[in-house]
Amino acid sequence: RQVWLEVVITDDKGRELKRSGTLDERNELPYDTTIFNSHAVDRNGMDTLLPWEIARFTEVTTIPPKGYKYGKYYFNVPEDATSLNVVAKLHYRSFSQGLADLLLGEGAVTVPSVEMNLVEKTFDMHQLKEVKKPKVAMADPQ
């Protein structure tokens, strides 16, 4: 199963500052998508999507019933921006397009997804605090 966030952030001038989780032309998720699922491995600890090979789950990022999870998104804001608009959609589908293509043959089916929830909010820049990346200390060459 795949549950993921699609996030689009624009400024007051309509410039797109961040996009994550939008399905591509192949109906696949980009690599940087925030996904809430269980990471499956086979008996040798290798990644697998094939149900009959799954031996265990190594990472569980599912959303518990009546619970929540966070996603972090980093982006630059132009100096002349006065507000930010954030659109976040929670999506669900039974399996990835890649798995459907592998099991049923490429193009046999387009895996549908369901928009489970949508939140849209505009923030004035004075409401937000600036977050700066921490400076990386240089190792002493001696």
N, CA, C and O atoms as a DFTB+ gen file, in Angstrom:
568 C
 N C O
     1  1       0.840      -1.181       0.000
     2  2       0.000       0.000       0.000
     3  2       0.882       1.239       0.000
     4  3       1.996       1.230       0.524
     5  1       0.374       2.280      -0.584
     6  2       1.090       3.552      -0.570
     7  2       0.163       4.647      -0.064
     8  3      -0.921       4.864      -0.604
     9  1       0.608       5.329       0.978
    10  2      -0.056       6.524       1.484
    11  2       1.015       7.602       1.460
    12  3       2.091       7.417       2.029
    13  1       0.736       8.726       0.809
    14  2       1.764       9.752       0.684
    15  2       1.167      11.142       0.684
    16  3      -0.025      11.343       0.451
    17  1       2.057      12.106       0.957
    18  2       1.681      13.513       0.907
    19  2       2.121      14.126      -0.410
    20  3       3.260      13.958      -0.845
    21  1       1.211      14.830      -1.023
    22  2       1.543      15.680      -2.161
    23  2       1.498      17.108      -1.632
    24  3       0.467      17.562      -1.137
    25  1       2.616      17.807      -1.739
    26  2       2.722      19.166      -1.204
    27  2       3.169      20.104      -2.316
    28  3       4.146      19.836      -3.016
    29  1       2.445      21.204      -2.470
    30  2       2.822      22.244      -3.425
    31  2       2.813      23.570      -2.678
    32  3       1.816      23.953      -2.067
    33  1       3.952      24.266      -2.740
    34  2       4.088      25.560      -2.052
    35  2       4.388      26.625      -3.097
    36  3       5.323      26.498      -3.888
    37  1       3.575      27.680      -3.084
    38  2       3.776      28.806      -3.993
    39  2       3.817      30.090      -3.176
    40  3       3.343      30.140      -2.041
    41  1       4.392      31.124      -3.774
    42  2       4.391      32.418      -3.091
    43  2       3.265      33.286      -3.642
    44  3       2.511      32.853      -4.514
    45  1       3.154      34.508      -3.132
    46  2       2.077      35.408      -3.519
    47  2       2.157      35.861      -4.972
    48  3       1.192      36.412      -5.502
    49  1       3.288      35.637      -5.617
    50  2       3.444      36.002      -7.030
    51  2       3.227      34.802      -7.951
    52  3       3.440      34.892      -9.161
    53  1       2.801      33.672      -7.367
    54  2       2.498      32.486      -8.160
    55  2       3.698      31.611      -8.484
    56  3       3.566      30.643      -9.232
    57  1       4.863      31.928      -7.939
    58  2       6.053      31.118      -8.195
    59  2       5.991      29.834      -7.371
    60  3       5.733      29.872      -6.168
    61  1       6.227      28.715      -8.018
    62  2       6.257      27.445      -7.306
    63  2       7.604      27.298      -6.619
    64  3       8.649      27.318      -7.270
    65  1       7.575      27.152      -5.303
    66  2       8.801      27.066      -4.518
    67  2       9.156      25.630      -4.152
    68  3      10.327      25.306      -3.954
    69  1       8.151      24.775      -4.063
    70  2       8.388      23.379      -3.708
    71  2       7.246      22.528      -4.226
    72  3       6.079      22.907      -4.122
    73  1       7.586      21.380      -4.782
    74  2       6.591      20.389      -5.194
    75  2       7.138      19.029      -4.799
    76  3       8.286      18.700      -5.098
    77  1       6.325      18.253      -4.136
    78  2       6.724      16.911      -3.717
    79  2       5.499      16.013      -3.741
    80  3       4.409      16.436      -3.355
    81  1       5.671      14.780      -4.192
    82  2       4.601      13.792      -4.139
    83  2       3.614      13.821      -5.277
    84  3       2.575      13.164      -5.203
    85  1       3.909      14.575      -6.346
    86  2       3.035      14.600      -7.513
    87  2       3.413      13.435      -8.415
    88  3       4.578      13.286      -8.786
    89  1       2.436      12.610      -8.769
    90  2       2.702      11.482      -9.654
    91  2       3.259      11.970     -10.986
    92  3       2.813      12.988     -11.515
    93  1       4.239      11.239     -11.532
    94  2       4.832      11.627     -12.811
    95  2       4.050      11.022     -13.982
    96  3       3.017      10.384     -13.777
    97  1       4.535      11.219     -15.185
    98  2       3.842      10.755     -16.388
    99  2       3.735       9.227     -16.459
   100  3       2.923       8.704     -17.222
   101  1       4.546       8.507     -15.674
   102  2       4.486       7.043     -15.623
   103  2       3.628       6.548     -14.456
   104  3       3.579       5.349     -14.184
   105  1       2.948       7.482     -13.761
   106  2       2.115       7.176     -12.600
   107  2       2.948       6.684     -11.421
   108  3       2.481       5.884     -10.611
   109  1       4.184       7.170     -11.335
   110  2       5.097       6.807     -10.247
   111  2       5.355       8.027      -9.358
   112  3       5.198       9.172      -9.782
   113  1       5.750       7.752      -8.129
   114  2       6.076       8.820      -7.176
   115  2       7.532       9.230      -7.316
   116  3       8.388       8.375      -7.544
   117  1       7.836      10.516      -7.184
   118  2       9.237      10.956      -7.179
   119  2       9.968      10.386      -5.963
   120  3       9.348      10.038      -4.957
   121  1      11.286      10.297      -6.071
   122  2      12.112       9.692      -5.013
   123  2      12.006      10.427      -3.680
   124  3      12.175       9.805      -2.631
   125  1      11.732      11.723      -3.689
   126  2      11.738      12.508      -2.445
   127  2      10.363      12.622      -1.782
   128  3      10.166      13.455      -0.897
   129  1       9.425      11.794      -2.204
   130  2       8.074      11.846      -1.669
   131  2       8.036      11.348      -0.220
   132  3       8.703      10.371       0.123
   133  1       7.263      12.016       0.614
   134  2       7.044      11.551       1.975
   135  2       5.965      10.473       1.926
   136  3       4.791      10.754       1.685
   137  1       6.398       9.221       2.161
   138  2       5.503       8.066       2.078
   139  2       5.329       7.477       3.476
   140  3       6.287       7.356       4.239
   141  1       4.090       7.116       3.795
   142  2       3.772       6.501       5.079
   143  2       3.422       5.036       4.827
   144  3       2.278       4.709       4.511
   145  1       4.418       4.157       4.970
   146  2       4.186       2.740       4.728
   147  2       5.199       1.905       5.498
   148  3       5.905       2.413       6.369
   149  1       5.261       0.644       5.175
   150  2       6.226      -0.265       5.786
   151  2       7.226      -0.687       4.713
   152  3       6.837      -1.032       3.597
   153  1       8.504      -0.658       5.049
   154  2       9.563      -1.013       4.112
   155  2       9.839      -2.510       4.212
   156  3      10.238      -3.001       5.268
   157  1       9.628      -3.230       3.120
   158  2       9.744      -4.687       3.122
   159  2      11.108      -5.147       2.624
   160  3      11.693      -4.560       1.715
   161  1      11.600      -6.227       3.254
   162  2      12.839      -6.870       2.803
   163  2      12.618      -8.376       2.735
   164  3      11.714      -8.919       3.370
   165  1      13.479      -9.045       1.938
   166  2      13.405     -10.493       1.829
   167  2      14.226     -11.143       2.946
   168  3      14.715     -10.442       3.832
   169  1      14.381     -12.444       2.918
   170  2      15.084     -13.151       4.006
   171  2      16.562     -12.796       4.088
   172  3      17.204     -13.041       5.110
   173  1      17.115     -12.209       2.999
   174  2      18.512     -11.773       2.997
   175  2      18.666     -10.300       3.351
   176  3      19.770      -9.756       3.311
   177  1      17.561      -9.661       3.695
   178  2      17.604      -8.252       4.051
   179  2      17.620      -7.308       2.863
   180  3      17.876      -6.115       3.024
   181  1      17.347      -7.830       1.665
   182  2      17.331      -6.998       0.452
   183  2      15.922      -6.444       0.216
   184  3      14.928      -7.126       0.466
   185  1      15.848      -5.198      -0.270
   186  2      14.564      -4.573      -0.572
   187  2      13.764      -5.442      -1.525
   188  3      14.319      -6.017      -2.462
   189  1      12.456      -5.539      -1.290
   190  2      11.586      -6.260      -2.212
   191  2      10.176      -5.687      -2.166
   192  3       9.720      -5.205      -1.130
   193  1       9.507      -5.746      -3.286
   194  2       8.098      -5.374      -3.382
   195  2       7.233      -6.602      -3.622
   196  3       6.007      -6.526      -3.539
   197  1       7.858      -7.724      -3.916
   198  2       7.126      -8.931      -4.254
   199  2       6.555      -9.565      -2.987
   200  3       7.309      -9.968      -2.101
   201  1       5.238      -9.655      -2.900
   202  2       4.611     -10.132      -1.663
   203  2       5.116     -11.491      -1.187
   204  3       5.251     -11.698       0.019
   205  1       5.393     -12.406      -2.083
   206  2       5.827     -13.744      -1.700
   207  2       7.277     -13.785      -1.213
   208  3       7.709     -14.795      -0.658
   209  1       8.033     -12.702      -1.413
   210  2       9.414     -12.647      -0.942
   211  2       9.571     -11.927       0.401
   212  3      10.632     -12.009       1.019
   213  1       8.540     -11.231       0.856
   214  2       8.649     -10.421       2.070
   215  2       8.847     -11.308       3.294
   216  3       8.032     -12.182       3.587
   217  1       9.946     -11.065       4.000
   218  2      10.242     -11.804       5.231
   219  2       9.939     -10.960       6.469
   220  3       9.523     -11.480       7.504
   221  1      10.156      -9.641       6.343
   222  2       9.901      -8.755       7.473
   223  2       9.884      -7.302       6.982
   224  3      10.204      -7.004       5.832
   225  1       9.500      -6.421       7.897
   226  2       9.496      -4.997       7.614
   227  2      10.575      -4.344       8.462
   228  3      10.642      -4.564       9.671
   229  1      11.422      -3.538       7.823
   230  2      12.543      -2.930       8.542
   231  2      12.259      -1.517       8.998
   232  3      12.870      -1.039       9.954
   233  1      11.361      -0.858       8.345
   234  2      11.035       0.519       8.701
   235  2       9.534       0.703       8.557
   236  3       8.970       0.450       7.492
   237  1       8.899       1.137       9.614
   238  2       7.449       1.324       9.587
   239  2       7.165       2.802       9.829
   240  3       7.429       3.332      10.909
   241  1       6.623       3.457       8.807
   242  2       6.292       4.876       8.912
   243  2       4.793       5.094       8.681
   244  3       4.370       6.165       8.244
   245  1       4.004       4.071       8.979
   246  2       2.565       4.179       8.778
   247  2       1.953       5.179       9.761
   248  3       2.533       5.486      10.802
   249  1       0.779       5.672       9.408
   250  2       0.051       6.592      10.282
   251  2      -0.893       5.751      11.143
   252  3      -1.738       5.036      10.604
   253  1      -0.766       5.823      12.466
   254  2      -1.641       5.012      13.316
   255  2      -3.087       5.509      13.269
   256  3      -3.329       6.667      12.928
   257  1      -4.046       4.650      13.605
   258  2      -5.453       5.084      13.632
   259  2      -5.619       6.310      14.533
   260  3      -5.112       6.350      15.654
   261  1      -6.325       7.287      14.027
   262  2      -6.562       8.556      14.724
   263  2      -5.262       9.248      15.125
   264  3      -5.242      10.079      16.033
   265  1      -4.180       8.895      14.438
   266  2      -2.878       9.475      14.747
   267  2      -2.420      10.431      13.672
   268  3      -3.213      10.884      12.846
   269  1      -1.134      10.737      13.686
   270  2      -0.560      11.665      12.725
   271  2       0.921      11.368      12.549
   272  3       1.529      10.666      13.358
   273  1       1.483      11.906      11.493
   274  2       2.918      11.862      11.213
   275  2       3.286      13.205      10.604
   276  3       2.430      13.928      10.095
   277  1       4.563      13.526      10.664
   278  2       5.050      14.782      10.101
   279  2       5.892      14.507       8.864
   280  3       6.483      13.438       8.718
   281  1       5.933      15.480       7.991
   282  2       6.848      15.490       6.864
   283  2       7.605      16.802       6.903
   284  3       7.056      17.821       7.322
   285  1       8.860      16.794       6.473
   286  2       9.664      18.019       6.453
   287  2       9.970      18.380       5.003
   288  3      10.298      17.523       4.183
   289  1       9.853      19.672       4.713
   290  2      10.084      20.165       3.366
   291  2      10.962      21.401       3.442
   292  3      10.661      22.346       4.172
   293  1      12.033      21.386       2.695
   294  2      12.968      22.512       2.681
   295  2      12.894      23.191       1.316
   296  3      12.823      22.530       0.280
   297  1      12.913      24.507       1.336
   298  2      12.853      25.278       0.098
   299  2      13.312      26.695       0.395
   300  3      13.317      27.133       1.546
   301  1      13.695      27.398      -0.647
   302  2      14.122      28.791      -0.524
   303  2      12.942      29.705      -0.834
   304  3      12.125      29.418      -1.709
   305  1      12.872      30.794      -0.107
   306  2      11.806      31.772      -0.304
   307  2      12.421      33.041      -0.884
   308  3      13.361      33.588      -0.307
   309  1      11.903      33.519      -2.022
   310  2      12.413      34.774      -2.585
   311  2      12.227      35.930      -1.602
   312  3      11.244      35.975      -0.863
   313  1      13.171      36.851      -1.603
   314  2      13.124      37.976      -0.654
   315  2      11.898      38.849      -0.831
   316  3      11.443      39.472       0.128
   317  1      11.348      38.908      -2.052
   318  2      10.196      39.773      -2.289
   319  2       8.852      39.080      -2.038
   320  3       7.802      39.674      -2.286
   321  1       8.869      37.843      -1.555
   322  2       7.618      37.136      -1.259
   323  2       7.006      37.702       0.020
   324  3       7.713      37.947       0.997
   325  1       5.686      37.908       0.009
   326  2       5.007      38.421       1.194
   327  2       4.126      37.361       1.857
   328  3       3.732      37.511       3.014
   329  1       3.817      36.288       1.120
   330  2       3.039      35.187       1.703
   331  2       3.340      33.889       0.964
   332  3       3.843      33.889      -0.160
   333  1       3.021      32.800       1.621
   334  2       3.191      31.463       1.050
   335  2       1.859      30.737       1.099
   336  3       1.137      30.813       2.093
   337  1       1.535      30.030       0.020
   338  2       0.339      29.199      -0.018
   339  2       0.783      27.737      -0.048
   340  3       1.569      27.334      -0.905
   341  1       0.273      26.955       0.894
   342  2       0.628      25.537       0.996
   343  2      -0.621      24.702       0.726
   344  3      -1.658      24.878       1.367
   345  1      -0.497      23.785      -0.241
   346  2      -1.558      22.828      -0.531
   347  2      -0.984      21.447      -0.234
   348  3       0.006      21.036      -0.838
   349  1      -1.610      20.732       0.700
   350  2      -1.162      19.392       1.066
   351  2      -2.317      18.413       0.862
   352  3      -3.420      18.616       1.369
   353  1      -2.040      17.351       0.112
   354  2      -3.048      16.319      -0.144
   355  2      -2.508      14.985       0.344
   356  3      -1.357      14.636       0.081
   357  1      -3.342      14.247       1.052
   358  2      -2.999      12.901       1.481
   359  2      -3.630      11.938       0.488
   360  3      -4.845      11.941       0.290
   361  1      -2.789      11.109      -0.139
   362  2      -3.243      10.161      -1.161
   363  2      -3.073       8.723      -0.690
   364  3      -2.262       8.435       0.190
   365  1      -3.851       7.825      -1.291
   366  2      -3.748       6.385      -1.018
   367  2      -3.907       5.626      -2.334
   368  3      -4.688       6.013      -3.202
   369  1      -3.148       4.538      -2.460
   370  2      -3.408       3.554      -3.507
   371  2      -2.932       2.192      -3.015
   372  3      -2.075       2.100      -2.135
   373  1      -3.496       1.146      -3.591
   374  2      -3.246      -0.213      -3.109
   375  2      -1.825      -0.683      -3.342
   376  3      -1.299      -1.464      -2.548
   377  1      -1.185      -0.225      -4.419
   378  2       0.189      -0.615      -4.738
   379  2       0.735       0.332      -5.784
   380  3      -0.009       1.092      -6.403
   381  1       2.041       0.281      -5.975
   382  2       2.696       1.190      -6.921
   383  2       2.426       0.769      -8.364
   384  3       2.069      -0.376      -8.640
   385  1       2.601       1.707      -9.257
   386  2       2.463       1.408     -10.679
   387  2       3.536       0.417     -11.109
   388  3       3.273      -0.465     -11.926
   389  1       4.740       0.554     -10.566
   390  2       5.831      -0.360     -10.914
   391  2       5.510      -1.799     -10.555
   392  3       5.824      -2.714     -11.317
   393  1       4.886      -2.011      -9.398
   394  2       4.510      -3.363      -9.003
   395  2       3.414      -3.901      -9.916
   396  3       3.456      -5.066     -10.312
   397  1       2.444      -3.072     -10.250
   398  2       1.379      -3.497     -11.174
   399  2       1.971      -3.878     -12.519
   400  3       1.584      -4.895     -13.094
   401  1       2.902      -3.081     -13.033
   402  2       3.542      -3.389     -14.320
   403  2       4.325      -4.685     -14.248
   404  3       4.315      -5.469     -15.197
   405  1       5.006      -4.922     -13.130
   406  2       5.790      -6.145     -12.956
   407  2       4.894      -7.380     -12.894
   408  3       5.185      -8.390     -13.535
   409  1       3.815      -7.304     -12.132
   410  2       2.954      -8.465     -11.927
   411  2       1.965      -8.715     -13.064
   412  3       1.669      -9.864     -13.391
   413  1       1.453      -7.637     -13.665
   414  2       0.399      -7.773     -14.673
   415  2       0.851      -7.483     -16.091
   416  3       0.116      -7.746     -17.042
   417  1       2.052      -6.945     -16.242
   418  2       2.548      -6.548     -17.555
   419  2       2.429      -5.051     -17.713
   420  3       1.444      -4.441     -17.296
   421  1       3.442      -4.469     -18.321
   422  2       3.480      -3.016     -18.461
   423  2       2.278      -2.501     -19.240
   424  3       1.973      -2.977     -20.334
   425  1       1.606      -1.524     -18.656
   426  2       0.464      -0.896     -19.306
   427  2      -0.840      -1.663     -19.183
   428  3      -1.850      -1.230     -19.739
   429  1      -0.857      -2.798     -18.467
   430  2      -2.085      -3.589     -18.339
   431  2      -3.145      -2.839     -17.541
   432  3      -4.340      -2.963     -17.808
   433  1      -2.695      -2.059     -16.559
   434  2      -3.628      -1.308     -15.730
   435  2      -2.927      -0.039     -15.248
   436  3      -1.721      -0.044     -14.998
   437  1      -3.680       1.032     -15.122
   438  2      -3.174       2.237     -14.476
   439  2      -3.722       2.234     -13.058
   440  3      -4.935       2.278     -12.852
   441  1      -2.825       2.183     -12.086
   442  2      -3.239       2.074     -10.691
   443  2      -3.896       3.386     -10.259
   444  3      -3.274       4.446     -10.329
   445  1      -5.142       3.316      -9.818
   446  2      -5.813       4.544      -9.367
   447  2      -5.371       4.926      -7.958
   448  3      -4.958       4.079      -7.167
   449  1      -5.468       6.207      -7.669
   450  2      -5.202       6.676      -6.313
   451  2      -6.404       7.482      -5.834
   452  3      -7.175       8.019      -6.629
   453  1      -6.538       7.547      -4.528
   454  2      -7.649       8.256      -3.895
   455  2      -7.089       9.406      -3.083
   456  3      -6.159       9.225      -2.297
   457  1      -7.651      10.586      -3.269
   458  2      -7.291      11.731      -2.428
   459  2      -8.093      11.616      -1.146
   460  3      -9.315      11.767      -1.150
   461  1      -7.390      11.343      -0.035
   462  2      -8.066      11.103       1.235
   463  2      -8.389      12.390       1.988
   464  3      -9.404      12.480       2.679
   465  1      -7.516      13.380       1.846
   466  2      -7.722      14.642       2.557
   467  2      -6.949      15.742       1.846
   468  3      -5.950      15.482       1.176
   469  1      -7.424      16.975       1.999
   470  2      -6.768      18.136       1.408
   471  2      -6.798      19.268       2.426
   472  3      -7.827      19.542       3.044
   473  1      -5.651      19.919       2.589
   474  2      -5.552      21.095       3.441
   475  2      -4.848      22.176       2.641
   476  3      -3.808      21.928       2.032
   477  1      -5.415      23.374       2.644
   478  2      -4.792      24.519       1.975
   479  2      -4.752      25.666       2.965
   480  3      -5.748      25.989       3.613
   481  1      -3.564      26.281       3.068
   482  2      -3.420      27.388       4.017
   483  2      -2.428      28.394       3.456
   484  3      -1.432      28.026       2.833
   485  1      -2.716      29.676       3.687
   486  2      -1.813      30.754       3.296
   487  2      -1.198      31.351       4.552
   488  3      -1.893      31.621       5.532
   489  1       0.116      31.553       4.511
   490  2       0.856      32.122       5.636
   491  2       1.475      33.445       5.216
   492  3       2.122      33.523       4.172
   493  1       1.282      34.491       6.022
   494  2       2.003      35.738       5.801
   495  2       3.440      35.513       6.246
   496  3       3.694      34.787       7.207
   497  1       4.367      36.134       5.552
   498  2       5.774      35.907       5.854
   499  2       6.123      36.294       7.288
   500  3       7.000      35.675       7.889
   501  1       5.461      37.298       7.846
   502  2       5.775      37.692       9.221
   503  2       5.346      36.625      10.236
   504  3       5.781      36.667      11.387
   505  1       4.499      35.669       9.828
   506  2       4.089      34.574      10.713
   507  2       5.139      33.462      10.783
   508  3       5.114      32.633      11.693
   509  1       6.040      33.451       9.836
   510  2       6.996      32.350       9.723
   511  2       8.359      32.757      10.237
   512  3       8.766      33.912      10.111
   513  1       9.053      31.814      10.809
   514  2      10.418      32.090      11.217
   515  2      11.360      31.433      10.222
   516  3      11.056      30.378       9.665
   517  1      12.479      32.051      10.010
   518  2      13.461      31.558       9.056
   519  2      14.239      30.410       9.683
   520  3      14.671      30.484      10.833
   521  1      14.404      29.362       8.913
   522  2      15.196      28.223       9.355
   523  2      16.422      28.147       8.467
   524  3      16.311      28.108       7.241
   525  1      17.569      28.128       9.076
   526  2      18.808      28.059       8.311
   527  2      19.450      26.704       8.526
   528  3      19.376      26.126       9.610
   529  1      20.076      26.212       7.482
   530  2      20.798      24.960       7.600
   531  2      21.968      25.150       8.559
   532  3      22.617      26.195       8.551
   533  1      22.233      24.147       9.380
   534  2      23.384      24.273      10.282
   535  2      24.680      24.272       9.487
   536  3      24.812      23.593       8.469
   537  1      25.627      25.051       9.982
   538  2      26.922      25.087       9.327
   539  2      27.658      23.792       9.626
   540  3      27.653      23.301      10.755
   541  1      28.285      23.254       8.598
   542  2      29.024      22.008       8.759
   543  2      30.455      22.368       9.165
   544  3      31.142      23.121       8.474
   545  1      30.879      21.821      10.284
   546  2      32.227      22.106      10.764
   547  2      33.240      21.384       9.879
   548  3      33.058      20.217       9.532
   549  1      34.286      22.080       9.527
   550  2      35.350      21.492       8.726
   551  2      36.242      20.657       9.638
   552  3      36.600      21.075      10.739
   553  1      36.587      19.485       9.162
   554  2      37.466      18.618       9.960
   555  2      38.862      19.201       9.972
   556  3      39.324      19.745       8.970
   557  1      39.538      19.088      11.113
   558  2      40.918      19.563      11.250
   559  2      41.816      18.667      10.403
   560  3      41.846      17.454      10.611
   561  1      42.558      19.256       9.437
   562  2      43.359      18.443       8.530
   563  2      44.521      17.729       9.220
   564  3      45.153      16.878       8.595
   565  1      44.824      18.033      10.465
   566  2      45.952      17.389      11.155
   567  2      45.557      16.140      11.844
   568  3      46.394      15.487      12.467
